[in-house]
Amino acid sequence: MDRATINTLHRRLLARLQTDTTDCAATPGTVAASSFTCPDLLARERQSLFARTPQPVALSGEIADPGDYLTLQVLGTPVLLTRDEGGAVHAFINACAHRGSPVALGSGSARSLICPFHGWAYRLDGRLRGRPQADCFSSSEPHSELRSLPVSENYGIVVIGLTQDMPQSHIDNALLEIGEELRSMDLASYRPLARRAFSVRANWKLVNDLSLESYHFHSLHRDSVAQILEANAVVDTFGRHSRWAFPFKSIAALEDRDEAEWPDQLQGSCTYTLYPGVMLVVNSLGAQFIRAEPGPGPAQSNVDFVGMCSDMERAKEATQAFEFGEKVFAQEDLPAAEACQQGLSARGGELPLGRNEPLLQFWHRLWREACEEREERS
């Protein structure tokens, strides 16, 4: 983030802190409880927001060097990301061309990807390197390579498509509207601390909603986040993406300093939400990358929670910050989402979205319109 943007955010955050207010929507809104419980809606979301939409799935630093690989589950599809010897990123269905066994597990670095079932070996660009008893197979089989998926790497973020027919331009331009903001953060230089996976008994949108408003800070996070952060947030949208910034309590010290003396790093935290709903939480030590996707039913979701470090000389501090964030997420946020899911399933009806929850209004509108648009085309 450049100095001008940081100073602008500091001014806006200080103004909100001084008046004890937050950025608001023009009017209140509503969302139907059925949007979290309806199986038919979930089926449309899986298609319109996930299967047919480019998916940000990882940060470049997770496969930083030639030979690196990372395996993922994306909407039930086993996905393999690699960086080949020339530095190019590839995405494949993680399935051997012979019998479909995965050719890699977890993450790491390797010269070849070897299927544990029959020993077929693949280059990092997906081409077959060799196989036992090769003379028993046709040497010209076009289907002996790994099945590729469309992929792009821009602004330090890896985006894939789950279908081979998704236009490459859609993948390449998925983050274009917020690209300059992302570029200024140099995310490609970040390195991984840890990747966690959670199975949650709540709708994927309820998980995302946790990172779209600060109204809950003083109650749900009274003894954790609220001890270091204020709830006086400012919000911005970038096409189909958004930014939500909120200040450290220490930002009040800037009121008595000339702007020329303000620090180069934001005195607070920013949560970027990347369409269709991936959270990128950025602070002075690094970032957290949180991706929630639908599970098999409306009350189930799968969540990836990744910690990244922006300066490995401060890896210890960054790890402590990541562990703090993970603890809050796992012990406070996710239980709240699961409890809300039970309540919404029983209560039904319409739920109010306050003026003080502008990003909830923004994102629920985007999700609803995407599903309605697909339904109209069907």
mmCIF file of N, CA, C and O in Angstrom, residues 36 200-203 205-211 213 216-217 219-221 327-344:
data_model
loop_
_atom_site.group_PDB
_atom_site.id
_atom_site.type_symbol
_atom_site.label_atom_id
_atom_site.label_comp_id
_atom_site.label_asym_id
_atom_site.label_seq_id
_atom_site.Cartn_x
_atom_site.Cartn_y
_atom_site.Cartn_z
ATOM 1 N N PHE A 36 -29.253 -18.981 3.743
ATOM 2 C CA PHE A 36 -28.263 -19.790 4.455
ATOM 3 C C PHE A 36 -28.709 -21.245 4.618
ATOM 4 O O PHE A 36 -27.941 -22.070 5.110
ATOM 5 N N VAL A 200 -16.730 -26.796 8.834
ATOM 6 C CA VAL A 200 -17.580 -25.956 9.671
ATOM 7 C C VAL A 200 -19.043 -26.322 9.447
ATOM 8 O O VAL A 200 -19.484 -26.487 8.302
ATOM 9 N N ARG A 201 -19.793 -26.420 10.529
ATOM 10 C CA ARG A 201 -21.223 -26.736 10.440
ATOM 11 C C ARG A 201 -22.028 -25.440 10.306
ATOM 12 O O ARG A 201 -22.872 -25.090 11.148
ATOM 13 N N ALA A 202 -21.721 -24.721 9.233
ATOM 14 C CA ALA A 202 -22.413 -23.467 8.947
ATOM 15 C C ALA A 202 -22.286 -23.164 7.469
ATOM 16 O O ALA A 202 -21.335 -23.604 6.807
ATOM 17 N N ASN A 203 -23.217 -22.406 6.948
ATOM 18 C CA ASN A 203 -23.190 -21.993 5.553
ATOM 19 C C ASN A 203 -21.944 -21.167 5.266
ATOM 20 O O ASN A 203 -21.488 -20.383 6.118
ATOM 21 N N LYS A 205 -21.520 -18.577 3.563
ATOM 22 C CA LYS A 205 -21.697 -17.122 3.632
ATOM 23 C C LYS A 205 -21.664 -16.632 5.082
ATOM 24 O O LYS A 205 -21.226 -15.505 5.343
ATOM 25 N N LEU A 206 -22.123 -17.450 6.016
ATOM 26 C CA LEU A 206 -22.016 -17.068 7.424
ATOM 27 C C LEU A 206 -20.561 -16.954 7.852
ATOM 28 O O LEU A 206 -20.201 -16.083 8.656
ATOM 29 N N VAL A 207 -19.707 -17.829 7.341
ATOM 30 C CA VAL A 207 -18.272 -17.749 7.645
ATOM 31 C C VAL A 207 -17.707 -16.455 7.086
ATOM 32 O O VAL A 207 -16.948 -15.736 7.748
ATOM 33 N N ASN A 208 -18.072 -16.114 5.849
ATOM 34 C CA ASN A 208 -17.585 -14.875 5.249
ATOM 35 C C ASN A 208 -18.110 -13.643 5.985
ATOM 36 O O ASN A 208 -17.386 -12.645 6.146
ATOM 37 N N ASP A 209 -19.361 -13.700 6.421
ATOM 38 C CA ASP A 209 -19.956 -12.548 7.091
ATOM 39 C C ASP A 209 -19.166 -12.112 8.320
ATOM 40 O O ASP A 209 -19.174 -10.928 8.692
ATOM 41 N N LEU A 210 -18.472 -13.053 8.951
ATOM 42 C CA LEU A 210 -17.685 -12.734 10.140
ATOM 43 C C LEU A 210 -16.609 -11.698 9.854
ATOM 44 O O LEU A 210 -16.187 -10.961 10.763
ATOM 45 N N SER A 211 -16.131 -11.660 8.611
ATOM 46 C CA SER A 211 -15.046 -10.753 8.246
ATOM 47 C C SER A 211 -15.540 -9.573 7.416
ATOM 48 O O SER A 211 -14.779 -8.969 6.665
ATOM 49 N N GLU A 213 -17.935 -7.171 8.965
ATOM 50 C CA GLU A 213 -18.464 -6.120 9.843
ATOM 51 C C GLU A 213 -17.740 -6.149 11.182
ATOM 52 O O GLU A 213 -17.289 -7.195 11.638
ATOM 53 N N HIS A 216 -19.619 -6.675 15.730
ATOM 54 C CA HIS A 216 -19.556 -7.735 16.738
ATOM 55 C C HIS A 216 -18.304 -7.672 17.615
ATOM 56 O O HIS A 216 -18.173 -8.455 18.550
ATOM 57 N N PHE A 217 -17.386 -6.756 17.332
ATOM 58 C CA PHE A 217 -16.106 -6.742 18.045
ATOM 59 C C PHE A 217 -16.280 -6.691 19.563
ATOM 60 O O PHE A 217 -15.656 -7.457 20.306
ATOM 61 N N SER A 219 -18.611 -7.406 21.591
ATOM 62 C CA SER A 219 -19.296 -8.487 22.304
ATOM 63 C C SER A 219 -18.604 -9.820 22.059
ATOM 64 O O SER A 219 -18.063 -10.430 22.995
ATOM 65 N N LEU A 220 -18.567 -10.278 20.800
ATOM 66 C CA LEU A 220 -17.970 -11.587 20.517
ATOM 67 C C LEU A 220 -16.470 -11.604 20.817
ATOM 68 O O LEU A 220 -15.938 -12.588 21.332
ATOM 69 N N HIS A 221 -15.771 -10.508 20.499
ATOM 70 C CA HIS A 221 -14.310 -10.460 20.657
ATOM 71 C C HIS A 221 -13.896 -9.534 21.809
ATOM 72 O O HIS A 221 -12.808 -8.951 21.776
ATOM 73 N N LYS A 327 -6.543 -18.536 16.541
ATOM 74 C CA LYS A 327 -7.252 -18.878 17.773
ATOM 75 C C LYS A 327 -8.592 -18.151 17.836
ATOM 76 O O LYS A 327 -9.626 -18.748 18.171
ATOM 77 N N VAL A 328 -8.593 -16.866 17.502
ATOM 78 C CA VAL A 328 -9.840 -16.107 17.499
ATOM 79 C C VAL A 328 -10.810 -16.690 16.481
ATOM 80 O O VAL A 328 -12.004 -16.864 16.761
ATOM 81 N N PHE A 329 -10.298 -17.015 15.310
ATOM 82 C CA PHE A 329 -11.136 -17.558 14.243
ATOM 83 C C PHE A 329 -11.737 -18.898 14.657
ATOM 84 O O PHE A 329 -12.939 -19.129 14.507
ATOM 85 N N ALA A 330 -10.896 -19.786 15.205
ATOM 86 C CA ALA A 330 -11.343 -21.141 15.522
ATOM 87 C C ALA A 330 -12.192 -21.198 16.788
ATOM 88 O O ALA A 330 -13.131 -22.004 16.873
ATOM 89 N N GLN A 331 -11.880 -20.359 17.785
ATOM 90 C CA GLN A 331 -12.548 -20.472 19.085
ATOM 91 C C GLN A 331 -13.672 -19.461 19.302
ATOM 92 O O GLN A 331 -14.488 -19.637 20.211
ATOM 93 N N GLU A 332 -13.714 -18.417 18.474
ATOM 94 C CA GLU A 332 -14.762 -17.409 18.644
ATOM 95 C C GLU A 332 -15.623 -17.277 17.389
ATOM 96 O O GLU A 332 -16.855 -17.394 17.458
ATOM 97 N N ASP A 333 -14.998 -17.050 16.230
ATOM 98 C CA ASP A 333 -15.758 -16.823 15.003
ATOM 99 C C ASP A 333 -16.533 -18.056 14.548
ATOM 100 O O ASP A 333 -17.744 -17.987 14.307
ATOM 101 N N LEU A 334 -15.835 -19.175 14.392
ATOM 102 C CA LEU A 334 -16.506 -20.355 13.838
ATOM 103 C C LEU A 334 -17.598 -20.906 14.752
ATOM 104 O O LEU A 334 -18.675 -21.277 14.261
ATOM 105 N N PRO A 335 -17.392 -20.988 16.068
ATOM 106 C CA PRO A 335 -18.513 -21.401 16.920
ATOM 107 C C PRO A 335 -19.720 -20.465 16.801
ATOM 108 O O PRO A 335 -20.871 -20.915 16.854
ATOM 109 N N ALA A 336 -19.463 -19.161 16.635
ATOM 110 C CA ALA A 336 -20.574 -18.224 16.464
ATOM 111 C C ALA A 336 -21.321 -18.517 15.170
ATOM 112 O O ALA A 336 -22.555 -18.489 15.132
ATOM 113 N N ALA A 337 -20.588 -18.808 14.090
ATOM 114 C CA ALA A 337 -21.225 -19.125 12.809
ATOM 115 C C ALA A 337 -22.079 -20.379 12.926
ATOM 116 O O ALA A 337 -23.207 -20.438 12.406
ATOM 117 N N GLU A 338 -21.563 -21.384 13.612
ATOM 118 C CA GLU A 338 -22.314 -22.632 13.764
ATOM 119 C C GLU A 338 -23.573 -22.421 14.612
ATOM 120 O O GLU A 338 -24.639 -22.985 14.307
ATOM 121 N N ALA A 339 -23.458 -21.614 15.657
ATOM 122 C CA ALA A 339 -24.631 -21.335 16.489
ATOM 123 C C ALA A 339 -25.678 -20.550 15.700
ATOM 124 O O ALA A 339 -26.882 -20.810 15.809
ATOM 125 N N CYS A 340 -25.221 -19.581 14.903
ATOM 126 C CA CYS A 340 -26.151 -18.811 14.076
ATOM 127 C C CYS A 340 -26.852 -19.701 13.063
ATOM 128 O O CYS A 340 -28.050 -19.523 12.795
ATOM 129 N N GLN A 341 -26.125 -20.656 12.493
ATOM 130 C CA GLN A 341 -26.739 -21.555 11.514
ATOM 131 C C GLN A 341 -27.918 -22.302 12.139
ATOM 132 O O GLN A 341 -28.984 -22.421 11.528
ATOM 133 N N GLN A 342 -27.752 -22.792 13.342
ATOM 134 C CA GLN A 342 -28.836 -23.500 14.018
ATOM 135 C C GLN A 342 -30.027 -22.572 14.255
ATOM 136 O O GLN A 342 -31.190 -22.949 14.025
ATOM 137 N N GLY A 343 -29.738 -21.358 14.704
ATOM 138 C CA GLY A 343 -30.810 -20.420 14.983
ATOM 139 C C GLY A 343 -31.566 -19.997 13.737
ATOM 140 O O GLY A 343 -32.803 -19.922 13.732
ATOM 141 N N LEU A 344 -30.836 -19.734 12.649
ATOM 142 C CA LEU A 344 -31.480 -19.323 11.398
ATOM 143 C C LEU A 344 -32.324 -20.439 10.815
ATOM 144 O O LEU A 344 -33.399 -20.194 10.255
#
